[in-house]
Coordinates of C-alpha atoms in Angstrom, one line a residue:
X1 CA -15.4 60.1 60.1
X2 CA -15.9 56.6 59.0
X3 CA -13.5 55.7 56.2
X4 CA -15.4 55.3 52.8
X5 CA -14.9 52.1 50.5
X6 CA -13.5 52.6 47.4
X7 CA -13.7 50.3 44.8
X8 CA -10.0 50.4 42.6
X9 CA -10.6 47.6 40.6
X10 CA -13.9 49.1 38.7
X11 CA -12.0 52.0 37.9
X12 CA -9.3 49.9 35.7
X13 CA -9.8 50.2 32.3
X14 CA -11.5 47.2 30.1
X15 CA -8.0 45.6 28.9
X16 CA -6.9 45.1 32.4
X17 CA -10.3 44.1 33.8
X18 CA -10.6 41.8 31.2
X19 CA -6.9 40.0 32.2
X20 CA -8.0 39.9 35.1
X21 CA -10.7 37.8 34.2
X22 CA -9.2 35.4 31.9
X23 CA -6.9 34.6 34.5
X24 CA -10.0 33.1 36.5
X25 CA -11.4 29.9 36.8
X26 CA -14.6 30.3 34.4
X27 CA -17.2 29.6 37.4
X28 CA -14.9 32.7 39.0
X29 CA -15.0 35.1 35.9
X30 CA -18.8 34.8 35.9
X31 CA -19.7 35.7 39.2
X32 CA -16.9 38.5 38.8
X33 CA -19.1 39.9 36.2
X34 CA -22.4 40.1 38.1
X35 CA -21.0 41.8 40.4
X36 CA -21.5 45.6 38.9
X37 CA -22.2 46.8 35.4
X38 CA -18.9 47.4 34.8
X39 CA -17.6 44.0 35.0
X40 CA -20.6 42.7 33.3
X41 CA -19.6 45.3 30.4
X42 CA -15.8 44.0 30.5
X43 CA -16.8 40.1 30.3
X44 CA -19.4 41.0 27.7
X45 CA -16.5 42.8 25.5
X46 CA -14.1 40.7 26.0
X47 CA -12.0 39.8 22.7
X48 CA -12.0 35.7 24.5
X49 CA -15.0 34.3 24.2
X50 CA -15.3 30.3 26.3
X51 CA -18.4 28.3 26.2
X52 CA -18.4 25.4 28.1
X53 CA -21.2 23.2 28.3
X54 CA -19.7 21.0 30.8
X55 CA -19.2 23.9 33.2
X56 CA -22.9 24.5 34.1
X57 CA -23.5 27.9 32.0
X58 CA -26.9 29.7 32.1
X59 CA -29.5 28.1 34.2
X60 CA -28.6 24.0 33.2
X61 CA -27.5 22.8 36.7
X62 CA -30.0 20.5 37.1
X63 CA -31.3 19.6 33.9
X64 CA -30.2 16.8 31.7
X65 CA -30.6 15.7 27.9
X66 CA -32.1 17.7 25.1
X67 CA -33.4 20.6 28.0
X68 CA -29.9 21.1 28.8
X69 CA -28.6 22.3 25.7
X70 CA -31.1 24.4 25.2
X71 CA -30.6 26.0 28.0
X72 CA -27.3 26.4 27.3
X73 CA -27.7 26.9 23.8
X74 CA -30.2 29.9 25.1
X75 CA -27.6 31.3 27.3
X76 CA -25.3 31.5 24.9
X77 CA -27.6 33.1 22.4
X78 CA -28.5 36.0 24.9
X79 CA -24.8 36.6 25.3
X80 CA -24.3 37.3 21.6
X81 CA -27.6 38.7 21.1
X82 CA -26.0 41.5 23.6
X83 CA -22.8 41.1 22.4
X84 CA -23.7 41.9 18.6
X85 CA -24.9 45.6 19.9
X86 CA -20.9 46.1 20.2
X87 CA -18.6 46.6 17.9
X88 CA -15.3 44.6 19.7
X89 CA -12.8 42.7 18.2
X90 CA -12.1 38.6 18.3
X91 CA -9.4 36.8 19.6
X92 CA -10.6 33.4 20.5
X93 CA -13.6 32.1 20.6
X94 CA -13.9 28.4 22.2
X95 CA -17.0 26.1 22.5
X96 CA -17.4 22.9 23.9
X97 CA -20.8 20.9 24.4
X98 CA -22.1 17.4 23.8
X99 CA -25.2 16.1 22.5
X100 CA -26.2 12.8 23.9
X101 CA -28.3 11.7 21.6
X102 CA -29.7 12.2 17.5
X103 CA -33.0 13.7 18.8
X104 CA -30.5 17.0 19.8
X105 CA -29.6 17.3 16.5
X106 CA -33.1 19.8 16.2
X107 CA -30.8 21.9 18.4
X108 CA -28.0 22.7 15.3
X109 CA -29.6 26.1 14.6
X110 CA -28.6 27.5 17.3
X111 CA -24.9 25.6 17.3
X112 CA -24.5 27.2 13.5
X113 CA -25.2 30.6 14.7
X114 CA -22.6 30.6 17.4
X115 CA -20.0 29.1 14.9
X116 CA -21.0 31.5 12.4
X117 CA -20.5 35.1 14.6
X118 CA -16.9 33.6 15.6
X119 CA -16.2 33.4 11.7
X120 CA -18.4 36.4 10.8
X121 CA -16.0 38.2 13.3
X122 CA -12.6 37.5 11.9
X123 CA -11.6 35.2 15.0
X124 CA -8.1 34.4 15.0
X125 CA -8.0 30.6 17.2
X126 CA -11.2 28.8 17.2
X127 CA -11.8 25.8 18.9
X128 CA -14.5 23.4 18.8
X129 CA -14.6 20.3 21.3
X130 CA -18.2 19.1 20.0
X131 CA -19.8 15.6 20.6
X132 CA -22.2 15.0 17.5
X133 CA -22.6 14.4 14.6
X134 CA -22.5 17.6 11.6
X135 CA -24.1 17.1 8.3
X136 CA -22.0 18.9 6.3
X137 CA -22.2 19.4 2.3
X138 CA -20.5 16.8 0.2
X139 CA -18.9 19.4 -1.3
X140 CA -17.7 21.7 1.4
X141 CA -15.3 25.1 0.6
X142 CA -14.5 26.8 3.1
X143 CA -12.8 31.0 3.2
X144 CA -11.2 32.2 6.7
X145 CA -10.1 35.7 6.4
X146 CA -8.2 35.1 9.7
X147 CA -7.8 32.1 11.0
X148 CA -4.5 30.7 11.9
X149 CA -5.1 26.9 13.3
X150 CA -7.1 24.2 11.6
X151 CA -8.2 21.4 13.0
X152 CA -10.7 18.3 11.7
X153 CA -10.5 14.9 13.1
X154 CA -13.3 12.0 12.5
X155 CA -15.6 14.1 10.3
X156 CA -17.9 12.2 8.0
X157 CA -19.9 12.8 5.1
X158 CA -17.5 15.1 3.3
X159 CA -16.5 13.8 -0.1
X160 CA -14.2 17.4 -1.3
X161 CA -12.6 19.7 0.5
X162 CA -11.3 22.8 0.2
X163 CA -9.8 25.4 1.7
X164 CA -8.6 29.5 0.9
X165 CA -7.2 31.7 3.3
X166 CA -4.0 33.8 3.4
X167 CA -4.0 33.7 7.3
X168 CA -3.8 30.1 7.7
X169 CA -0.5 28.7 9.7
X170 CA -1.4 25.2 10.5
X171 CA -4.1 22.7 8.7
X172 CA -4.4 19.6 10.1
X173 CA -6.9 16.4 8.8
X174 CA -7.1 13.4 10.5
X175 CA -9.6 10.2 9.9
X176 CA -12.3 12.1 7.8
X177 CA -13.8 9.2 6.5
X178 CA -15.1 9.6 2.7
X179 CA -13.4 12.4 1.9
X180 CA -11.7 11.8 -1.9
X181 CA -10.3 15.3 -2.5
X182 CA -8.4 18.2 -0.6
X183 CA -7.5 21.6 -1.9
X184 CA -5.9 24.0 -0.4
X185 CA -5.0 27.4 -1.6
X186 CA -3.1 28.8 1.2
X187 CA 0.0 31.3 0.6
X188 CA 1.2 31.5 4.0
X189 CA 1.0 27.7 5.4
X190 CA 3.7 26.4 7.3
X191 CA 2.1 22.9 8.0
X192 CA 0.0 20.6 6.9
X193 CA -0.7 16.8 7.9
X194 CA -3.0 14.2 6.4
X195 CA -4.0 11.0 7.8
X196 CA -7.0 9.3 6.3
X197 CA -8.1 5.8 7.6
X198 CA -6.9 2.2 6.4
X199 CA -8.7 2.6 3.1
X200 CA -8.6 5.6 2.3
X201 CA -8.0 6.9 -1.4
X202 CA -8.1 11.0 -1.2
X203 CA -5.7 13.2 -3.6
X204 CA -4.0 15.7 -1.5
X205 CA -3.4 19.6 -3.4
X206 CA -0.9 22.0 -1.9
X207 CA 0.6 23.2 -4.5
X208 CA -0.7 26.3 -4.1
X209 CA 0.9 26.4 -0.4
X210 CA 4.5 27.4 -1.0
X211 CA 5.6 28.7 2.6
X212 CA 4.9 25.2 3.3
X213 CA 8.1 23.8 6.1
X214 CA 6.3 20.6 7.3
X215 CA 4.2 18.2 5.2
X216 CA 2.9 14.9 6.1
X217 CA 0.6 12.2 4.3
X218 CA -0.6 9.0 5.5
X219 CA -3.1 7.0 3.6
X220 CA -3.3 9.8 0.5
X221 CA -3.7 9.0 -2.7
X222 CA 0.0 10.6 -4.0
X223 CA 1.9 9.4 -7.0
X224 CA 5.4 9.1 -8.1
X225 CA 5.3 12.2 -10.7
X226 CA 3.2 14.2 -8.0
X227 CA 6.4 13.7 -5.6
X228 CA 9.0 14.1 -8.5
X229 CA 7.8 17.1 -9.9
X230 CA 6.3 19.1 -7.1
X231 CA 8.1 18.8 -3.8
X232 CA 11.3 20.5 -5.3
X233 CA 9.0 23.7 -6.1
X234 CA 8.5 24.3 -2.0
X235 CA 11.6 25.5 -0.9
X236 CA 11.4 25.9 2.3
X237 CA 10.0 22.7 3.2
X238 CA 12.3 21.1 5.9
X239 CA 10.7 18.0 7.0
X240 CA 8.4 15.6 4.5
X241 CA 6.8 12.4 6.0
X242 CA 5.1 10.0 3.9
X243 CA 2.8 6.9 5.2
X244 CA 1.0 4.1 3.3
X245 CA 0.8 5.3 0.3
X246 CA 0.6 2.3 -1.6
X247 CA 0.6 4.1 -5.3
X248 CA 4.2 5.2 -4.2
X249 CA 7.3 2.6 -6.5
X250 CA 9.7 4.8 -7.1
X251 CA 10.2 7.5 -4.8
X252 CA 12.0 10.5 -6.2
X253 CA 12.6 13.4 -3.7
X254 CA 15.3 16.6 -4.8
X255 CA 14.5 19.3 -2.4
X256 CA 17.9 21.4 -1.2
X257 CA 16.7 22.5 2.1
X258 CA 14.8 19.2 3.1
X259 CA 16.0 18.2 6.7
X260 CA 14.3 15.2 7.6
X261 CA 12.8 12.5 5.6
X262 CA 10.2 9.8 6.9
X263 CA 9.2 6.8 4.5
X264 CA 6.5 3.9 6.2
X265 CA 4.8 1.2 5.3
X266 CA 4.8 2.1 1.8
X267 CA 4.1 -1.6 0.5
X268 CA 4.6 -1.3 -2.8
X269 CA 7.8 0.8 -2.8
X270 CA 10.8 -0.4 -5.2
X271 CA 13.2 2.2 -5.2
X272 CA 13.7 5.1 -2.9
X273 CA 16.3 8.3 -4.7
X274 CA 16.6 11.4 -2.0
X275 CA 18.8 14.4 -3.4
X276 CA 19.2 17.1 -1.2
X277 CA 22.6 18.4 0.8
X278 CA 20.9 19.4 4.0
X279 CA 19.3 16.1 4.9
X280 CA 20.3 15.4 7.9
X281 CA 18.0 12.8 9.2
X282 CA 16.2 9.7 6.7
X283 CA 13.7 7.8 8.5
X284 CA 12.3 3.7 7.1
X285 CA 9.9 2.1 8.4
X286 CA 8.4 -1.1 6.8
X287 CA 9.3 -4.6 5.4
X288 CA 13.1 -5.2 4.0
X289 CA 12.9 -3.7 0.3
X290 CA 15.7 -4.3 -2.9
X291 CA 18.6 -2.6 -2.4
X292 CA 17.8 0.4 -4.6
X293 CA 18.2 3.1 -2.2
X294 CA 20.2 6.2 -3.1
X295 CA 20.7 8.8 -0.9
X296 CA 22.9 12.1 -2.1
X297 CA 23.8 13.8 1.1
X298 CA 27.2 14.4 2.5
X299 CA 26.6 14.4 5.9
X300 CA 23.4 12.0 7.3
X301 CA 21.7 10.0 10.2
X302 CA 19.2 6.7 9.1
X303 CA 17.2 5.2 11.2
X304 CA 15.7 2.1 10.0
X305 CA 12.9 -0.2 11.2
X306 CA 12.6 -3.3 9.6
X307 CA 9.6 -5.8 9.7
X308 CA 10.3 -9.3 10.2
X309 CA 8.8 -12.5 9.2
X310 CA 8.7 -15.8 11.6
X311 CA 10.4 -18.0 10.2
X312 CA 13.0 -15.8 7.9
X313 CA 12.5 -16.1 3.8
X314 CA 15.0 -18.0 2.5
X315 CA 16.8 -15.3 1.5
X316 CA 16.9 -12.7 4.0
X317 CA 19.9 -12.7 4.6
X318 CA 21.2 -12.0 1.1
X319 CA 18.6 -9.3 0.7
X320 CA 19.5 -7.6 4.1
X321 CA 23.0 -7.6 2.8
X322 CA 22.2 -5.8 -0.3
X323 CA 19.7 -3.6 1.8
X324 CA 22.2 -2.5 4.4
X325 CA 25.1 -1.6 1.8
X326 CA 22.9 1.4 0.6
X327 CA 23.7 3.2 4.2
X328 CA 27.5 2.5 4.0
X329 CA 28.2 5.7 4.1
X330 CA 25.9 7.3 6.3
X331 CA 27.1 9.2 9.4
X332 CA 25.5 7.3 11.8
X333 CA 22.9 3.9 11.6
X334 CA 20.4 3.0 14.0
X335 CA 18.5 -0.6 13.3
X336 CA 15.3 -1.7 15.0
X337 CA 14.4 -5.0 14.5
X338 CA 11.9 -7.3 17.0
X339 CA 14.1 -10.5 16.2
X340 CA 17.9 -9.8 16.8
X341 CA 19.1 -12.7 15.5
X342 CA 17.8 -11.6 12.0
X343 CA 20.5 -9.4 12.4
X344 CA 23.3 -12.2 12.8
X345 CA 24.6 -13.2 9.4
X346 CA 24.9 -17.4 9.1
X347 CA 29.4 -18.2 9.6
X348 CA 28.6 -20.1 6.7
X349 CA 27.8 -17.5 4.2
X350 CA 30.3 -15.0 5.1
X351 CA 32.3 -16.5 2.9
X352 CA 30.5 -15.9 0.0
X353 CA 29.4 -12.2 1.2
X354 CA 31.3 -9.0 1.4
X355 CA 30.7 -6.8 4.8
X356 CA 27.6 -4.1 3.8
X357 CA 29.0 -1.6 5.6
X358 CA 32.4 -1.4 5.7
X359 CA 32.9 2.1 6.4
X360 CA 29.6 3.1 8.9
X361 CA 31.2 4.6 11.6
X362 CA 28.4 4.4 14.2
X363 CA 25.8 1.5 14.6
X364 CA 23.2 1.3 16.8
X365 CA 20.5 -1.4 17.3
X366 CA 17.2 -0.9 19.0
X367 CA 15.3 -3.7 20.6
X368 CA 15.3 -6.3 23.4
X369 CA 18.6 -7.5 24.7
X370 CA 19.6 -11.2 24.1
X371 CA 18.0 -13.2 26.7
X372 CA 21.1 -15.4 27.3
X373 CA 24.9 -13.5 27.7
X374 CA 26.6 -16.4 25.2
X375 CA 23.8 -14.6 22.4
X376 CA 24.8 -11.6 23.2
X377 CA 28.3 -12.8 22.0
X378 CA 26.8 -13.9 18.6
X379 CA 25.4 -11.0 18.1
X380 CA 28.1 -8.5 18.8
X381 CA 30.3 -10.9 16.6
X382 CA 27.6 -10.7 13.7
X383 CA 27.5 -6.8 13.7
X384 CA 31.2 -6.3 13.7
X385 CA 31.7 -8.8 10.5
X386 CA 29.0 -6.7 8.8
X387 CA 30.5 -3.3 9.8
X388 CA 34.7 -3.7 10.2
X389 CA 35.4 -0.5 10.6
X390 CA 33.1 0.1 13.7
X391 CA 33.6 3.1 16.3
X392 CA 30.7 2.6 18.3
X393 CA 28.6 -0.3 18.8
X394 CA 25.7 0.7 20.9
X395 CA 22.6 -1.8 22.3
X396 CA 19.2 -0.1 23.4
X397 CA 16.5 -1.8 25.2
X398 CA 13.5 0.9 26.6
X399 CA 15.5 3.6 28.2
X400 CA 18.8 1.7 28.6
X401 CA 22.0 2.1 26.5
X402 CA 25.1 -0.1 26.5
X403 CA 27.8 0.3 24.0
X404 CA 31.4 -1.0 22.5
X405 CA 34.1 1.6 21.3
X406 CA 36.7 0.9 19.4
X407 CA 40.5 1.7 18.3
X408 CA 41.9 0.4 15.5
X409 CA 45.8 0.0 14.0
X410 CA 45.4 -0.1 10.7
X411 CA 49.1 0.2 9.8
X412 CA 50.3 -3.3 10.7
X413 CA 50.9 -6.3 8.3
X414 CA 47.9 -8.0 8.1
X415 CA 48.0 -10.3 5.0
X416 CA 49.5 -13.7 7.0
X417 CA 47.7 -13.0 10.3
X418 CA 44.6 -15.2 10.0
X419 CA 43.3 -17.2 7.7
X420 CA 39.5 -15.6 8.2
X421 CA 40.2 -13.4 5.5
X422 CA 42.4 -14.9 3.4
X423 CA 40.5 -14.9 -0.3
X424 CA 38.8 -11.3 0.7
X425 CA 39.9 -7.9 -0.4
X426 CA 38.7 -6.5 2.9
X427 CA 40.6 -7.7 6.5
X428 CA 37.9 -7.6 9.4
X429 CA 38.5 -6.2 12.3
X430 CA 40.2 -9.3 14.3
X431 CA 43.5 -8.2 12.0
X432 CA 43.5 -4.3 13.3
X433 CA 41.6 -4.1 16.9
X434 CA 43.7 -2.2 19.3
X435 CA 41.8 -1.8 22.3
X436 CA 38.0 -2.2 23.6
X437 CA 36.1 0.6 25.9
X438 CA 32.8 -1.7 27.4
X439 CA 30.4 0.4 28.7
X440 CA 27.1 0.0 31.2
X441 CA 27.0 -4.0 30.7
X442 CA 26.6 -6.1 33.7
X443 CA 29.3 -8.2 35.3
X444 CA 28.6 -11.3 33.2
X445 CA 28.1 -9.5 30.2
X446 CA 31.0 -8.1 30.5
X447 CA 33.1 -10.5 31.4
X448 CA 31.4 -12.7 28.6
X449 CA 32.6 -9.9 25.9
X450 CA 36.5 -9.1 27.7
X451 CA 36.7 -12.9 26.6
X452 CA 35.4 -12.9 23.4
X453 CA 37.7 -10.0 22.1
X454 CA 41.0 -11.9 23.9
X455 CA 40.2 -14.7 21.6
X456 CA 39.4 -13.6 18.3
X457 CA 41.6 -9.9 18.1
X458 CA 45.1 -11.2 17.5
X459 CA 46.8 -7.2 18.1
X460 CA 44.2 -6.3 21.1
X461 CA 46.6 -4.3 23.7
X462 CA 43.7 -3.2 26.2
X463 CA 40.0 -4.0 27.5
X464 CA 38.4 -1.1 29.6
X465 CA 35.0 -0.8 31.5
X466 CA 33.9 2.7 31.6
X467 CA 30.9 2.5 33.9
X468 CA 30.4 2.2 37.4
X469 CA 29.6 -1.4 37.3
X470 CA 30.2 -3.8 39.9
X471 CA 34.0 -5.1 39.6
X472 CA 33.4 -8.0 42.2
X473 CA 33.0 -10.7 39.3
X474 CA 36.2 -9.8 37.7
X475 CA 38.1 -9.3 41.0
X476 CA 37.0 -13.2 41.7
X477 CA 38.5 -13.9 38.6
X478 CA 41.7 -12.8 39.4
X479 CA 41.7 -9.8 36.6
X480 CA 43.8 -6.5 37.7
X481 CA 41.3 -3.5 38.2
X482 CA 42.2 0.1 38.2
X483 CA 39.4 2.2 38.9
X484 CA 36.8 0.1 37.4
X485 CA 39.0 -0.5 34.1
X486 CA 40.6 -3.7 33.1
X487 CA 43.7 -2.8 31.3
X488 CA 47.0 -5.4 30.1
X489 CA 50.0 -4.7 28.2
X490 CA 49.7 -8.3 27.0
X491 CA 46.4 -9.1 26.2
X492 CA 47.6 -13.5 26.2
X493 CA 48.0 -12.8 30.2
X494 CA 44.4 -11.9 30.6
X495 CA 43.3 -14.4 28.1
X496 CA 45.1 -16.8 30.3
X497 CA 43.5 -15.5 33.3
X498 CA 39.4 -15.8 32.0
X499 CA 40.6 -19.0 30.3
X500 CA 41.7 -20.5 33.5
X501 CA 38.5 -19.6 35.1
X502 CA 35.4 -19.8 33.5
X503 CA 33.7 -22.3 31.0
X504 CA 35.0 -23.8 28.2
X505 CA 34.8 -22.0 24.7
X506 CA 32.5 -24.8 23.5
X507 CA 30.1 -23.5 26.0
X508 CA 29.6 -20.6 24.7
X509 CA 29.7 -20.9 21.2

C-alpha cells in the first residue's frame, strides 16, 4: 500500500504555527500562509502584525510612485478588513513605508486607518518607520491604554503635547521642531528624554510621572525653582542629565537616591549645589565656570570636560585653580581637555597659589599625548604640583592608557629638605616620594620620566616598569633590569647612570 502523506505541521495549534512564522523571513511567512487555509487563518490571527512597504507586499513589485502605495496601502486594508471579523489580541504591530513625494499625501486615509486599528486594539509595541510628512493638530493629546514604548523624532507642526497613559515605560522626544509645551501624566514611567533643536524653548511637565528612574533634557525650557523644588519629589530617580539649558544659574539638585549626574553646555550656569549620598558619578561638560561647585557625597567619581579658548584668558589659570579645588575630595577625577598644556600651571605662579587638590587620590587626564617626550615631562610635573598627594596618575589617548603610581613616606623630616616649599603650609611631593611604578610608556618616555623623578624626589628609593615594554634602551644605558623593572637601593647611582648618558638637563627643560 502506498504510504499516505501526512501533513503534522497543519495539525499544530495557532500559538505554535504562528512561532513558527515569526521566526521566518517575511517573503517566507507569506508564502507559508498560502499554502492551506490553515496557515492563512494562523498569519491572519496572529497577535504580530509587520507591514513593510519596502518588502514588496500585495501586488507592488513592479510599480513605483503614488500606484505603489496604494497598492500597498490596498493590501494592507484587505488584511484588516479580514482581520477585524476576528476578535484576536495585539502584540505588535509594525509599519514601515515611504512616500516619495507631497502628491502621496492624498494617500493618509488609508495610513490613519492602519495606525488607528493598532491603537483601537490595545497594541502593546508599535513601531512606525514612516517617510512623510504628518499634519498633525497644533494641539495634540494623546491616551494609550497600553502602550509601553514612545518614540517621536523630527515631527513638525506640533506646538503642545501631551500625553496620559498608565502603561507607558519609555517616552522619548527628540528634534520636534515648534513644539513649546510637553505634558505628561504618566504613573508608571521609568524614562523620559528630551532633546529639542538649537533654539528651542519648550517647558517640559513630569511631575505627574513619579516612577520616573531616568530623566534627561536638552534644549528645554527648565528653571532653577523647577529643579530645586521638584526633582527631590521623584525618589526613585537614579540618573538626571541636563543639556543647554540656558535659563539654568544656580543649579540646586537634593535627591537621596540620585546615582549619576550630567551637567553640559549650560552657558549661563554660576553655581552648581548636588546633595545626595548615593551619587556616585557627576558628569561637566562646558567652558571653565567660578568655583562655586558643592558637591555633598561621601563617596564620588567627576568627570570633567573643559572647553578651551586659543589663546588662554588671562586668567585661566587662577580660575582653573579655584575650579579644580571644588573636586578635592572626590574619589576619583578624570579631566579632558583638547589643549594639555592648559593643564600645566606657569613655575612662576606656584608661588603665589596653593595645590587645588591636595588630597585627590586618583587623576586621570583624557586627550592626546604630548607630541614631544621633554612635554610630556612638563606636564606630569604640572599635575603632580597641583595634586601632591597623587596615587595614580593616568594618561589616555583613544583606547590607550599609560599611568604613574605612587608610594609616599610621609613620616620623615621634611621642613629643611628643599627650599621649593619653604613659605607653604603644604610640602609637595619631591619631600615624601618613595618609589615610582611606570606603566605602558615607550622606551623614551620612559626613560625621559625614570630621570625626571631621580632629579627632583630627594627620598626616591625605587623606579619600576610594570609593562612589557621593550628594555633595550635602558639596557644601552647601562641601567640594572630585573624582569622588565628598574629597581636601586640608592636612587644617586641611577641618577648617575642616565646623567652620564643622555642629554643635558637644559635640554629638556
Amino acid at each position: 500500500m502506498p504510504i499516505q502523506e501526512v501533513d503534522l505541521i497543519s495539525e499544530l495549534p495557532d500559538p505554535i504555527i504562528q512561532h513558527i512564522m515569526s521566526s521566518l523571513p517575511y517573503k517566507d511567512a507569506a508564502r507559508m500562509s498560502v499554502l492551506s487555509k490553515r496557515f492563512a487563518s494562523a498569519w491572519t490571527s496572529s497577535p504580530t502584525i509587520i507591514f513593510d512597504e519596502t518588502l514588496n507586499m500585495g501586488s507592488c513589485l513592479e510599480l513605483t510612485g503614488k500606484q505603489r502605495l496604494d497598492s500597498f496601502l490596498s493590501y494592507v486594508g484587505e488584511f484588516l478588513s479580514r482581520r477585524r471579523r476576528l476578535d484576536v489580541s495585539l502584540e505588535k504591530f509594525s509599519f514601515c513605508f515611504c512616500l516619495n513625494n507631497s502628491s502621496d499625501q492624498q494617500s493618509n486615509g488609508g495610513i490613519e486607518n492602519a495606525i488607528s486599528y493598532a491603537i483601537e486594539n490595545d497594541v502593546k509595541e508599535l513601531e512606525l518607520d514612516v517617510g512623510f510628512m504628518l499634519e498633525p493638530p497644533q494641539n495634540l493629546a494623546l491616551d494609550f491604554p497600553s502602550i509601553r514604548e514612545l518614540r517621536l523624532e523630527k515631527c513638525k507642526g506640533m506646538r503642545e503635547l501631551s500625553f496620559s497613559s498608565q502603561s507607558l515605560k519609555i517616552v522619548v522626544l527628540e528634534f520636534c521642531q515648534g513644539l513649546e509645551k510637553v505634558e505628561i501624566d504618566a504613573p508608571n514611567l521609568e524614562s523620559f528624554s528630551f532633546g529639542g533643536g538649537a533654539n528651542s524653548s519648550c517647558s517640559v511637565d513630569v511631575t505627574a510621572c513619579m516612577s520616573l528612574e531616568y530623566l534627561s533634557l536638552k534644549n528645554a525650557e527648565i528653571t532653577d525653582e523647577w529643579i530645586k523644588h521638584e526633582i527631590h519629589k521623584f525618589i526613585r530617580l537614579e540618573v538626571f542629565k541636563v543639556g543647554r539649558c540656558r535659563l539654568l544659574k544656580n543649579f540646586h539638585v537634593s535627591n537621596a537616591n540620585l546615582k549619576t549626574l550630567e551637567i553640559s553646555d549650560c552657558s549661563n550656569l554660576q553655581k552648581i549645589e548636588i546633595y545626595s549620598r548615593s551619587l556616585n558619578t557627576f558628569v561637566y561638560g562646558g567652558q571653565l565656570m567660578p568655583s562655586r561647585v558643592f558637591i555633598y557625597s561621601p563617596s564620588f567619581h567627576a568627570k570633567v570636560s573643559l572647553s578651551v579658548d586659543d589663546p588662554l584668558p588671562h586668567d585661566w589659570f587662577s580660575s582653573l585653580r579655584d575650579f579644580l579645588s571644588c573636586f578635592d575630595h572626590c574619589k576619583e577625577l578624570e579631566i579632558a581637555c583638547s589643549i594639555e598644556m592648559a593643564l600645566i600651571f606657569p613655575i612662576d605662579s606656584r608661588d603665589s597659589l596653593l595645590p587645588p587638590l591636595y588630597d585627590l587620590k586618583y587623576l586621570k587626564v583624557v586627550g592626546k599625548f604630548p607630541a614631544k617626550s621633554e612635554d610630556l615631562v612638563d606636564l606630569v610635573d604640572g599635575l603632580l604640583w597641583s595634586s601632591h598627594r597623587l596615587t595614580v596618575l593616568s594618561f589616555v589617548s583613544g583606547n590607550k592608557e599609560k599611568s604613574l603610581k605612587f608610594e609616599y613616606d610621609i613620616a620623615v623630616a621634611i621642613d629643611e629638605d628643599l627650599q621649593c616649599c619653604y613659605s607653604m603650609p603644604i610640602k609637595c611631593w619631591r619631600h615624601s616620594l618613595k618609589k615610582v611604578t611606570v606603566e605602558n610608556f615607550d622606551d623614551r618616555e620612559n626613560t625621559i620620566l625614570q630621570r625626571f623623578f631621580s632629579q627632583k624626589a630627594i627620598r626616591l628609593e625605587a623606579i619600576s616598569r610594570d609593562d612589557n615594554g621593550s628594555a633595550d634602551a635602558l639596557a644601552e644605558e647601562g641601567v640594572s633590569q630585573d624582569y622588565g623593572s628598574v629597581i636601586t637601593g640608592n636612587i644617586e647611582d641611577l641618577g648617575d647612570a642616565i646623567m652620564a648618558n643622555f642629554l643635558d638637563v637644559n635640554e629638556i627643560y
